[in-house]
Every structure is written in structure tokens, then in C-alpha cells.
Amino acid sequence: MVVAAVYFVVAVGAAVLSGRNLDRHLQGPRLRAIWAGGRTAEARCTAVRTEEAQDAEGGFVLHSHPTLEFRTGDGRTVSFEERQSRPTPAEGDFVTVHYSAANPQDATTRAPSFGIRHARTVITAAGCFFALVSAVVIAVVA
């Protein structure tokens, strides 16, 4: 029973850390702050920068980073390079960007999604559920 309790505590801690790390990797805090502002604008793609990278298997992958320009609600013109645009707009295309009034240069074309908004909670809950089931099995078998 003690082994099951120790396992449960360690596994829940691992689930919490995994959820937090995934959230940071997916840029959850940054994106949630942008989406919370609720501001959108039409942006024009002024350029597309392409870089070549190597994937885990040694192959080469091209990453495109569009530079987008838009006007905020108070009339400021903001230009920024999108970090993760899918699909990548071509030069001259218009796309919708989400931004916060406090930090408009940190805008994104990524629309609010359930996965990004709740990744931390879902991963943590799934890990805690697995920890509970495993601890019960360990307690019954031991």
C-alpha cells in the first residue's frame, strides 16, 4: 500500500510537469494572452522568408515564415514575422491576425483552438487518471 501511495504521488507530479512543459512548448501562455484580448485585424503578407532545417531522420525540411503587416484599432501599423503559420500565405495575401492591445507586435494567425487552450489540463488529467489506475493495481497486486 505504501509503494502504491508513493507511486501515485510521483506519477501525479510527473503528469503535472508534463502538462506544464507541453503547454510551454505549444506556446500556450503566449497564445492565450493574445486571444484573451479578443482583437483581430486583416494583415497583408509583405514577404516570406524560407529556411532549411534538418529533421530527426537527417532529411531536410523547409520552414516558411511570412512577414505580416496590419493596422491596429488605434491606427498604428504593425509588422511582424509569424512563427507558426499554417498554411503559409503567399506574398500579397490577406489573413486574419489575433493580437492584444498591450503587445500588438506579438500577433499570430493561429486561431483559438481547444487543443492549445486546454492542453495542459487534458495532459495533466490523463496523467493523473493513469496514475490513479496504476496505483490501485499496484495496491491490489501487492
PDB file of C-alpha atoms in Angstrom:
ATOM      1  CA  MET A   1       0.000   0.000   0.000  1.00  0.00           C
ATOM      2  CA  VAL A   2       2.873   2.402   0.793  1.00  0.00           C
ATOM      3  CA  VAL A   3       4.502   1.617  -2.544  1.00  0.00           C
ATOM      4  CA  ALA A   4       1.224   2.417  -4.332  1.00  0.00           C
ATOM      5  CA  ALA A   5       0.907   5.733  -2.453  1.00  0.00           C
ATOM      6  CA  VAL A   6       4.481   6.762  -3.258  1.00  0.00           C
ATOM      7  CA  TYR A   7       3.999   5.746  -6.887  1.00  0.00           C
ATOM      8  CA  PHE A   8       0.787   7.784  -7.062  1.00  0.00           C
ATOM      9  CA  VAL A   9       2.445  10.931  -5.693  1.00  0.00           C
ATOM     10  CA  VAL A  10       5.425  10.650  -8.054  1.00  0.00           C
ATOM     11  CA  ALA A  11       3.211   9.876 -11.077  1.00  0.00           C
ATOM     12  CA  VAL A  12       0.890  12.837 -10.375  1.00  0.00           C
ATOM     13  CA  GLY A  13       3.944  15.108 -10.086  1.00  0.00           C
ATOM     14  CA  ALA A  14       5.206  13.803 -13.425  1.00  0.00           C
ATOM     15  CA  ALA A  15       1.789  14.400 -15.008  1.00  0.00           C
ATOM     16  CA  VAL A  16       1.710  17.999 -13.759  1.00  0.00           C
ATOM     17  CA  LEU A  17       5.238  18.674 -15.045  1.00  0.00           C
ATOM     18  CA  SER A  18       4.466  17.056 -18.409  1.00  0.00           C
ATOM     19  CA  GLY A  19       1.340  19.172 -18.801  1.00  0.00           C
ATOM     20  CA  ARG A  20       3.247  22.355 -17.950  1.00  0.00           C
ATOM     21  CA  ASN A  21       6.110  21.533 -20.348  1.00  0.00           C
ATOM     22  CA  LEU A  22       3.738  20.700 -23.202  1.00  0.00           C
ATOM     23  CA  ASP A  23       1.856  23.940 -22.602  1.00  0.00           C
ATOM     24  CA  ARG A  24       5.083  25.954 -22.823  1.00  0.00           C
ATOM     25  CA  HIS A  25       6.211  24.048 -25.915  1.00  0.00           C
ATOM     26  CA  LEU A  26       2.914  24.804 -27.662  1.00  0.00           C
ATOM     27  CA  GLN A  27       3.258  28.466 -26.588  1.00  0.00           C
ATOM     28  CA  GLY A  28       0.001  28.186 -24.652  1.00  0.00           C
ATOM     29  CA  PRO A  29       0.558  31.090 -22.239  1.00  0.00           C
ATOM     30  CA  ARG A  30       1.527  33.486 -25.058  1.00  0.00           C
ATOM     31  CA  LEU A  31      -1.345  32.459 -27.320  1.00  0.00           C
ATOM     32  CA  ARG A  32      -3.960  32.555 -24.531  1.00  0.00           C
ATOM     33  CA  ALA A  33      -2.838  36.099 -23.652  1.00  0.00           C
ATOM     34  CA  ILE A  34      -3.208  37.167 -27.295  1.00  0.00           C
ATOM     35  CA  TRP A  35      -6.618  35.516 -27.714  1.00  0.00           C
ATOM     36  CA  ALA A  36      -7.872  36.965 -24.399  1.00  0.00           C
ATOM     37  CA  GLY A  37      -7.502  40.442 -25.901  1.00  0.00           C
ATOM     38  CA  GLY A  38     -10.125  39.499 -28.475  1.00  0.00           C
ATOM     39  CA  ARG A  39      -8.740  41.845 -31.134  1.00  0.00           C
ATOM     40  CA  THR A  40      -8.434  40.838 -34.778  1.00  0.00           C
ATOM     41  CA  ALA A  41      -7.300  42.603 -37.921  1.00  0.00           C
ATOM     42  CA  GLU A  42      -6.721  41.854 -41.584  1.00  0.00           C
ATOM     43  CA  ALA A  43      -2.998  41.614 -42.292  1.00  0.00           C
ATOM     44  CA  ARG A  44      -1.203  41.599 -45.617  1.00  0.00           C
ATOM     45  CA  CYS A  45       1.746  39.286 -46.220  1.00  0.00           C
ATOM     46  CA  THR A  46       4.630  41.529 -47.289  1.00  0.00           C
ATOM     47  CA  ALA A  47       7.339  38.851 -47.560  1.00  0.00           C
ATOM     48  CA  VAL A  48       8.019  35.171 -46.931  1.00  0.00           C
ATOM     49  CA  ARG A  49      11.358  34.039 -45.519  1.00  0.00           C
ATOM     50  CA  THR A  50      12.251  30.378 -46.072  1.00  0.00           C
ATOM     51  CA  GLU A  51      14.804  28.472 -44.054  1.00  0.00           C
ATOM     52  CA  GLU A  52      16.053  24.939 -44.393  1.00  0.00           C
ATOM     53  CA  ALA A  53      16.304  22.690 -41.350  1.00  0.00           C
ATOM     54  CA  GLN A  54      17.230  19.080 -40.750  1.00  0.00           C
ATOM     55  CA  ASP A  55      14.633  16.722 -39.298  1.00  0.00           C
ATOM     56  CA  ALA A  56      15.275  13.860 -36.853  1.00  0.00           C
ATOM     57  CA  GLU A  57      15.904  11.364 -39.670  1.00  0.00           C
ATOM     58  CA  GLY A  58      18.507  13.526 -41.394  1.00  0.00           C
ATOM     59  CA  GLY A  59      16.236  14.802 -44.166  1.00  0.00           C
ATOM     60  CA  PHE A  60      15.834  18.452 -44.986  1.00  0.00           C
ATOM     61  CA  VAL A  61      12.645  20.384 -44.305  1.00  0.00           C
ATOM     62  CA  LEU A  62      11.726  23.894 -45.454  1.00  0.00           C
ATOM     63  CA  HIS A  63      10.124  26.261 -42.941  1.00  0.00           C
ATOM     64  CA  SER A  64       8.370  29.372 -44.219  1.00  0.00           C
ATOM     65  CA  HIS A  65       7.971  32.467 -42.047  1.00  0.00           C
ATOM     66  CA  PRO A  66       5.674  35.141 -43.502  1.00  0.00           C
ATOM     67  CA  THR A  67       6.099  38.787 -42.573  1.00  0.00           C
ATOM     68  CA  LEU A  68       2.657  40.260 -41.967  1.00  0.00           C
ATOM     69  CA  GLU A  69       1.601  43.884 -41.662  1.00  0.00           C
ATOM     70  CA  PHE A  70      -1.646  45.163 -40.161  1.00  0.00           C
ATOM     71  CA  ARG A  71      -3.192  48.267 -38.654  1.00  0.00           C
ATOM     72  CA  THR A  72      -4.368  48.190 -35.028  1.00  0.00           C
ATOM     73  CA  GLY A  73      -7.668  49.665 -33.845  1.00  0.00           C
ATOM     74  CA  ASP A  74      -5.899  52.860 -32.763  1.00  0.00           C
ATOM     75  CA  GLY A  75      -4.265  53.312 -36.189  1.00  0.00           C
ATOM     76  CA  ARG A  76      -0.725  52.004 -35.558  1.00  0.00           C
ATOM     77  CA  THR A  77       0.874  49.947 -38.316  1.00  0.00           C
ATOM     78  CA  VAL A  78       2.476  46.758 -37.011  1.00  0.00           C
ATOM     79  CA  SER A  79       4.755  44.398 -38.913  1.00  0.00           C
ATOM     80  CA  PHE A  80       5.785  41.011 -37.532  1.00  0.00           C
ATOM     81  CA  GLU A  81       7.140  37.660 -38.633  1.00  0.00           C
ATOM     82  CA  GLU A  82       4.727  34.807 -37.926  1.00  0.00           C
ATOM     83  CA  ARG A  83       6.326  31.918 -36.087  1.00  0.00           C
ATOM     84  CA  GLN A  84       3.928  29.111 -36.971  1.00  0.00           C
ATOM     85  CA  SER A  85       1.573  29.870 -39.828  1.00  0.00           C
ATOM     86  CA  ARG A  86      -0.451  27.059 -41.370  1.00  0.00           C
ATOM     87  CA  PRO A  87      -0.900  27.321 -44.259  1.00  0.00           C
ATOM     88  CA  THR A  88       1.711  29.891 -45.158  1.00  0.00           C
ATOM     89  CA  PRO A  89       0.222  32.832 -47.044  1.00  0.00           C
ATOM     90  CA  ALA A  90       1.846  33.962 -50.266  1.00  0.00           C
ATOM     91  CA  GLU A  91       3.206  37.466 -50.638  1.00  0.00           C
ATOM     92  CA  GLY A  92       0.273  39.861 -51.126  1.00  0.00           C
ATOM     93  CA  ASP A  93      -2.306  37.554 -49.479  1.00  0.00           C
ATOM     94  CA  PHE A  94      -4.520  38.790 -46.659  1.00  0.00           C
ATOM     95  CA  VAL A  95      -5.017  36.816 -43.446  1.00  0.00           C
ATOM     96  CA  THR A  96      -6.738  37.416 -40.121  1.00  0.00           C
ATOM     97  CA  VAL A  97      -4.424  38.042 -37.185  1.00  0.00           C
ATOM     98  CA  HIS A  98      -5.202  37.966 -33.470  1.00  0.00           C
ATOM     99  CA  TYR A  99      -3.411  40.478 -31.255  1.00  0.00           C
ATOM    100  CA  SER A 100      -3.521  42.120 -27.851  1.00  0.00           C
ATOM    101  CA  ALA A 101      -3.738  45.895 -27.474  1.00  0.00           C
ATOM    102  CA  ALA A 102      -0.845  45.873 -24.995  1.00  0.00           C
ATOM    103  CA  ASN A 103       1.531  43.988 -27.291  1.00  0.00           C
ATOM    104  CA  PRO A 104       0.333  44.050 -30.938  1.00  0.00           C
ATOM    105  CA  GLN A 105       3.726  43.051 -32.382  1.00  0.00           C
ATOM    106  CA  ASP A 106       3.242  39.638 -30.712  1.00  0.00           C
ATOM    107  CA  ALA A 107       0.285  38.859 -33.005  1.00  0.00           C
ATOM    108  CA  THR A 108      -0.497  35.468 -34.501  1.00  0.00           C
ATOM    109  CA  THR A 109      -2.528  33.980 -37.339  1.00  0.00           C
ATOM    110  CA  ARG A 110      -3.319  30.935 -35.211  1.00  0.00           C
ATOM    111  CA  ALA A 111      -7.000  30.838 -34.310  1.00  0.00           C
ATOM    112  CA  PRO A 112      -8.077  29.868 -30.781  1.00  0.00           C
ATOM    113  CA  SER A 113      -8.250  26.093 -30.590  1.00  0.00           C
ATOM    114  CA  PHE A 114      -9.424  23.718 -27.893  1.00  0.00           C
ATOM    115  CA  GLY A 115      -6.115  21.836 -28.010  1.00  0.00           C
ATOM    116  CA  ILE A 116      -3.894  24.827 -27.276  1.00  0.00           C
ATOM    117  CA  ARG A 117      -6.238  26.388 -24.748  1.00  0.00           C
ATOM    118  CA  HIS A 118      -6.686  23.184 -22.745  1.00  0.00           C
ATOM    119  CA  ALA A 119      -3.571  21.076 -23.488  1.00  0.00           C
ATOM    120  CA  ARG A 120      -2.152  21.497 -20.003  1.00  0.00           C
ATOM    121  CA  THR A 121      -5.392  20.456 -18.310  1.00  0.00           C
ATOM    122  CA  VAL A 122      -6.036  17.486 -20.602  1.00  0.00           C
ATOM    123  CA  ILE A 123      -2.495  16.078 -20.311  1.00  0.00           C
ATOM    124  CA  THR A 124      -2.420  16.585 -16.540  1.00  0.00           C
ATOM    125  CA  ALA A 125      -5.861  14.984 -16.076  1.00  0.00           C
ATOM    126  CA  ALA A 126      -4.973  11.999 -18.278  1.00  0.00           C
ATOM    127  CA  GLY A 127      -1.703  11.505 -16.394  1.00  0.00           C
ATOM    128  CA  CYS A 128      -3.451  11.721 -13.013  1.00  0.00           C
ATOM    129  CA  PHE A 129      -6.088   9.222 -14.147  1.00  0.00           C
ATOM    130  CA  PHE A 130      -3.366   6.826 -15.312  1.00  0.00           C
ATOM    131  CA  ALA A 131      -1.530   7.335 -12.005  1.00  0.00           C
ATOM    132  CA  LEU A 132      -4.676   6.532 -10.022  1.00  0.00           C
ATOM    133  CA  VAL A 133      -5.482   3.389 -12.008  1.00  0.00           C
ATOM    134  CA  SER A 134      -1.870   2.197 -11.804  1.00  0.00           C
ATOM    135  CA  ALA A 135      -1.676   2.882  -8.047  1.00  0.00           C
ATOM    136  CA  VAL A 136      -4.878   0.902  -7.480  1.00  0.00           C
ATOM    137  CA  VAL A 137      -3.494  -2.020  -9.495  1.00  0.00           C
ATOM    138  CA  ILE A 138      -0.211  -1.895  -7.535  1.00  0.00           C
ATOM    139  CA  ALA A 139      -2.126  -1.790  -4.226  1.00  0.00           C
ATOM    140  CA  VAL A 140      -4.334  -4.774  -5.183  1.00  0.00           C
ATOM    141  CA  VAL A 141      -1.456  -6.894  -6.517  1.00  0.00           C
ATOM    142  CA  ALA A 142       0.947  -6.125  -3.659  1.00  0.00           C
TER     143      ALA A 142
END
